[in-house]
Tab-separated table of C-alpha atoms in Angstrom:
chain	number	residue	atom	x	y	z
A	1	GLY	CA	-19.120	10.046	1.430
A	2	ASP	CA	-15.854	11.460	2.592
A	3	SER	CA	-13.054	10.957	0.877
A	4	VAL	CA	-9.555	12.460	0.490
A	5	THR	CA	-6.399	12.421	-2.194
A	6	GLN	CA	-3.051	12.967	-1.171
A	7	THR	CA	-0.484	12.353	-3.834
A	8	GLU	CA	0.743	9.054	-4.030
A	9	GLY	CA	3.581	7.143	-3.170
A	10	LEU	CA	7.125	8.754	-2.737
A	11	VAL	CA	8.297	12.482	-3.111
A	12	THR	CA	12.448	12.984	-3.353
A	13	LEU	CA	13.744	16.335	-2.522
A	14	THR	CA	16.853	17.998	-2.168
A	15	GLU	CA	17.109	19.291	0.837
A	16	GLY	CA	16.417	23.514	0.328
A	17	LEU	CA	14.072	23.561	-2.252
A	18	PRO	CA	10.318	24.027	-1.428
A	19	VAL	CA	7.970	21.438	-0.361
A	20	MET	CA	4.661	21.228	-1.727
A	21	LEU	CA	2.399	17.499	-1.318
A	22	ASN	CA	-0.793	17.979	-2.412
A	23	CYS	CA	-4.575	17.009	-0.633
A	24	THR	CA	-7.736	17.451	-2.262
A	25	TYR	CA	-10.668	16.381	-0.790
A	26	GLN	CA	-14.817	15.110	-1.136
A	27	SER	CA	-17.155	15.825	1.711
A	28	THR	CA	-20.830	15.968	2.322
A	29	TYR	CA	-20.843	19.195	5.499
A	30	SER	CA	-18.415	21.428	5.558
A	31	PRO	CA	-15.128	19.709	6.608
A	32	PHE	CA	-12.332	20.522	9.012
A	33	LEU	CA	-9.241	19.073	7.698
A	34	PHE	CA	-5.666	18.477	9.674
A	35	TRP	CA	-1.659	17.848	8.659
A	36	TYR	CA	-0.057	14.584	10.602
A	37	VAL	CA	3.311	13.374	10.715
A	38	GLN	CA	4.421	9.839	11.233
A	39	HIS	CA	8.457	9.526	11.848
A	40	LEU	CA	9.507	6.416	11.472
A	41	ASN	CA	8.661	4.123	13.654
A	42	GLU	CA	7.115	6.606	15.944
A	43	ALA	CA	3.201	7.876	15.967
A	44	PRO	CA	1.155	9.468	13.751
A	45	LYS	CA	0.888	13.275	14.891
A	46	LEU	CA	-0.908	16.528	14.650
A	47	LEU	CA	1.190	18.583	12.241
A	48	LEU	CA	-1.195	21.723	11.533
A	49	LYS	CA	-5.494	21.978	10.977
A	50	SER	CA	-7.631	24.239	9.186
A	51	PHE	CA	-9.861	27.490	11.426
A	52	THR	CA	-13.043	27.769	10.741
A	53	ASP	CA	-11.909	31.576	9.307
A	54	ASN	CA	-9.789	32.505	6.682
A	55	LYS	CA	-6.333	31.764	8.867
A	56	ARG	CA	-3.440	29.795	7.530
A	57	PRO	CA	-2.186	27.721	10.183
A	58	GLU	CA	1.747	27.220	10.536
A	59	HIS	CA	3.574	24.898	12.605
A	60	GLN	CA	7.654	24.017	12.273
A	61	GLY	CA	7.893	25.824	8.626
A	62	PHE	CA	5.102	23.974	7.141
A	63	HIS	CA	1.782	26.064	6.280
A	64	ALA	CA	-1.742	25.136	4.377
A	65	THR	CA	-4.799	27.461	2.747
A	66	LEU	CA	-8.029	25.491	2.936
A	67	HIS	CA	-9.588	26.413	-0.471
A	68	LYS	CA	-13.196	25.366	-0.575
A	69	SER	CA	-13.313	26.539	-3.941
A	70	SER	CA	-11.469	24.090	-5.414
A	71	SER	CA	-11.765	21.292	-2.113
A	72	SER	CA	-7.959	20.973	-1.923
A	73	PHE	CA	-5.594	22.087	1.475
A	74	HIS	CA	-2.099	21.188	0.552
A	75	LEU	CA	0.884	22.023	2.312
A	76	GLN	CA	4.199	23.504	1.644
A	77	LYS	CA	7.357	24.850	3.323
A	78	SER	CA	9.380	27.125	1.683
A	79	SER	CA	12.494	25.381	1.947
A	80	ALA	CA	12.694	20.875	3.051
A	81	GLN	CA	14.819	19.776	5.853
A	82	LEU	CA	16.753	16.816	6.246
A	83	SER	CA	14.443	15.939	9.156
A	84	ASP	CA	11.565	16.214	6.824
A	85	SER	CA	11.740	13.320	5.565
A	86	ALA	CA	8.427	11.115	7.417
A	87	LEU	CA	5.246	10.034	6.055
A	88	TYR	CA	2.988	12.597	5.648
A	89	TYR	CA	-1.090	12.467	6.146
A	90	CYS	CA	-3.827	14.527	4.684
A	91	ALA	CA	-6.945	13.898	6.920
A	92	LEU	CA	-10.969	15.179	6.943
A	93	ARG	CA	-13.560	15.680	9.323
A	94	SER	CA	-17.058	16.361	7.815
A	95	GLY	CA	-19.070	18.884	9.673
A	96	GLY	CA	-21.964	16.002	9.565
A	97	SER	CA	-20.113	14.497	11.969
A	98	ASN	CA	-18.474	14.842	15.716
A	99	ALA	CA	-15.517	12.358	15.789
A	100	LYS	CA	-14.631	10.565	12.195
A	101	LEU	CA	-11.669	11.263	11.024
A	102	THR	CA	-11.164	10.067	7.708
A	103	PHE	CA	-7.548	10.016	6.426
A	104	GLY	CA	-5.981	9.375	2.801
A	105	LYS	CA	-2.972	7.793	2.283
A	106	GLY	CA	-0.500	8.974	3.415
A	107	THR	CA	2.505	10.630	0.787
A	108	LYS	CA	6.237	9.684	1.906
A	109	LEU	CA	8.424	12.686	2.097
A	110	SER	CA	12.667	11.571	1.574
A	111	VAL	CA	14.603	14.886	1.905
A	112	LYS	CA	18.414	14.477	0.737
A	113	SER	CA	21.373	16.259	0.625
B	1	GLU	CA	1.012	15.683	26.907
B	2	ALA	CA	-1.639	13.470	26.458
B	3	ALA	CA	-1.392	9.758	26.560
B	4	VAL	CA	-2.554	6.818	24.598
B	5	THR	CA	-1.360	3.897	25.647
B	6	GLN	CA	-2.009	-0.097	23.895
B	7	SER	CA	-0.903	-3.272	24.612
B	8	PRO	CA	0.306	-5.431	23.436
B	9	ARG	CA	3.114	-3.526	21.417
B	10	ASN	CA	3.970	-6.747	19.572
B	11	LYS	CA	1.716	-10.235	18.721
B	12	VAL	CA	1.677	-13.015	16.955
B	13	ALA	CA	-1.495	-15.084	16.090
B	14	VAL	CA	-2.169	-18.779	14.863
B	15	THR	CA	-5.289	-18.584	11.979
B	16	GLY	CA	-8.527	-18.619	13.931
B	17	GLY	CA	-7.953	-17.062	16.774
B	18	LYS	CA	-9.061	-15.085	19.029
B	19	VAL	CA	-7.346	-11.682	19.409
B	20	THR	CA	-7.696	-8.376	21.672
B	21	LEU	CA	-5.548	-5.240	21.427
B	22	SER	CA	-6.249	-3.517	24.576
B	23	CYS	CA	-6.076	0.377	24.502
B	24	ASN	CA	-5.662	3.233	27.970
B	25	GLN	CA	-6.128	6.746	28.214
B	26	THR	CA	-5.543	9.361	30.673
B	27	ASN	CA	-6.652	12.460	28.257
B	28	ASN	CA	-10.367	11.861	29.791
B	29	HIS	CA	-11.043	12.133	25.857
B	30	ASN	CA	-14.875	11.440	24.674
B	31	ASN	CA	-13.658	9.408	21.035
B	32	MET	CA	-11.677	6.541	20.480
B	33	TYR	CA	-10.556	5.356	17.997
B	34	TRP	CA	-8.940	1.986	16.538
B	35	TYR	CA	-6.874	2.169	12.820
B	36	ARG	CA	-4.739	0.101	10.928
B	37	GLN	CA	-2.291	0.604	8.731
B	38	ASP	CA	-0.957	-0.781	5.706
B	39	THR	CA	1.728	0.858	3.161
B	40	GLY	CA	-0.258	1.232	0.212
B	41	HIS	CA	-3.972	1.578	1.999
B	42	GLY	CA	-2.993	4.300	5.161
B	43	LEU	CA	-4.230	4.862	7.669
B	44	ARG	CA	-8.008	3.160	7.720
B	45	LEU	CA	-10.624	3.480	10.312
B	46	ILE	CA	-11.927	0.439	11.538
B	47	HIS	CA	-14.361	0.959	14.606
B	48	TYR	CA	-14.539	4.337	16.788
B	49	SER	CA	-16.691	5.555	19.947
B	50	TYR	CA	-18.137	8.009	21.752
B	51	GLY	CA	-17.994	7.153	25.072
B	52	ALA	CA	-18.360	4.352	27.851
B	53	GLY	CA	-21.035	2.173	25.815
B	54	SER	CA	-20.805	3.392	22.804
B	55	THR	CA	-19.190	1.419	19.514
B	56	GLU	CA	-19.070	2.874	15.638
B	57	LYS	CA	-18.175	1.048	12.882
B	58	GLY	CA	-15.332	2.904	10.442
B	59	ASP	CA	-15.197	2.037	6.817
B	60	ILE	CA	-13.033	-1.605	7.367
B	61	PRO	CA	-14.971	-2.988	9.915
B	62	ASP	CA	-14.869	-6.461	8.559
B	63	GLY	CA	-13.787	-9.485	11.045
B	64	TYR	CA	-13.602	-6.158	13.821
B	65	LYS	CA	-15.495	-5.769	17.253
B	66	ALA	CA	-14.882	-2.958	19.688
B	67	SER	CA	-15.504	-2.773	23.617
B	68	ARG	CA	-15.551	0.374	25.389
B	69	PRO	CA	-16.318	-0.414	29.098
B	70	SER	CA	-14.999	2.871	30.396
B	71	GLN	CA	-13.678	6.613	29.357
B	72	GLU	CA	-10.256	5.186	29.461
B	73	ASN	CA	-10.110	1.804	27.667
B	74	PHE	CA	-11.311	0.735	24.522
B	75	SER	CA	-10.611	-2.722	22.902
B	76	LEU	CA	-10.312	-4.330	19.017
B	77	ILE	CA	-11.381	-8.060	19.239
B	78	LEU	CA	-10.506	-10.104	16.207
B	79	GLU	CA	-12.449	-13.692	17.047
B	80	LEU	CA	-11.314	-15.423	14.135
B	81	ALA	CA	-8.057	-14.054	13.144
B	82	THR	CA	-7.509	-14.067	9.362
B	83	PRO	CA	-3.589	-13.678	7.954
B	84	SER	CA	-4.691	-10.699	5.927
B	85	GLN	CA	-5.286	-8.853	9.486
B	86	THR	CA	-1.708	-8.692	9.291
B	87	SER	CA	-0.581	-5.766	10.295
B	88	VAL	CA	-0.102	-2.226	12.435
B	89	TYR	CA	-3.077	-0.984	14.868
B	90	PHE	CA	-3.354	2.456	16.205
B	91	CYS	CA	-5.354	3.482	18.894
B	92	ALA	CA	-5.942	7.299	19.427
B	93	SER	CA	-8.500	9.810	21.660
B	94	GLY	CA	-9.347	12.858	20.978
B	95	ASP	CA	-12.657	15.177	21.599
B	96	VAL	CA	-13.798	18.728	20.161
B	97	GLY	CA	-13.005	20.268	23.764
B	98	ALA	CA	-9.359	19.180	22.217
B	99	GLY	CA	-9.677	20.773	19.006
B	100	ASN	CA	-9.948	17.325	17.817
B	101	THR	CA	-7.258	16.849	16.886
B	102	LEU	CA	-6.114	12.848	17.613
B	103	TYR	CA	-3.616	11.500	19.884
B	104	PHE	CA	-2.301	8.135	18.524
B	105	GLY	CA	-0.861	5.376	20.551
B	106	GLU	CA	2.717	3.540	20.018
B	107	GLY	CA	1.123	0.822	17.611
B	108	SER	CA	0.359	-2.909	17.916
B	109	ARG	CA	2.125	-4.899	15.141
B	110	LEU	CA	0.065	-8.393	14.491
B	111	ILE	CA	0.986	-10.875	12.294
B	112	VAL	CA	-1.709	-13.739	11.718
B	113	VAL	CA	0.071	-16.890	10.807
């Protein structure tokens, strides 16, 4: 079945340093990949999603590139901000389903000054 | 902005009791979902639905039932609640027409004692 593996647990960074959160996946069909962000005491919301072509999605300074050869969709940002502190989820929708989304376990990012 | 509303937001239930979590969406999305969120496990899919009258098992359906009586409403039912079902439950809606983006409710915190 489908599965998503993320950088586990807590990632702590100093403000201004680059961010990279890993996401790899397994899927029987060609998948769509997503990153969701959840700030403290809020609901998860979409950060960005993969395109069917080779465009690189970007939002709020974050970007991710779908690499089918390595089954990865890592989240990156060139310079972390204090407001980036949140829980980040990588998610997968299999190309064989038009509904089911499978989430990873989440990576908590803490940015300190 | 898409709107998903959950009730109750907080609930304390006794072991063996029946719990119903309700979800309403005004987005006219076909698909609706119930996830539970637990530290170390991330978001896990319990049940989902393609539309009124349909329910599908997700990855952890045991101990839960779902009901989709209309396009707008999707309920999660715990017939015999157990302490292991203590968690935060999120409802979401989405569909292909919305770019597969999921819109989440604010969450329902359930404690089973």
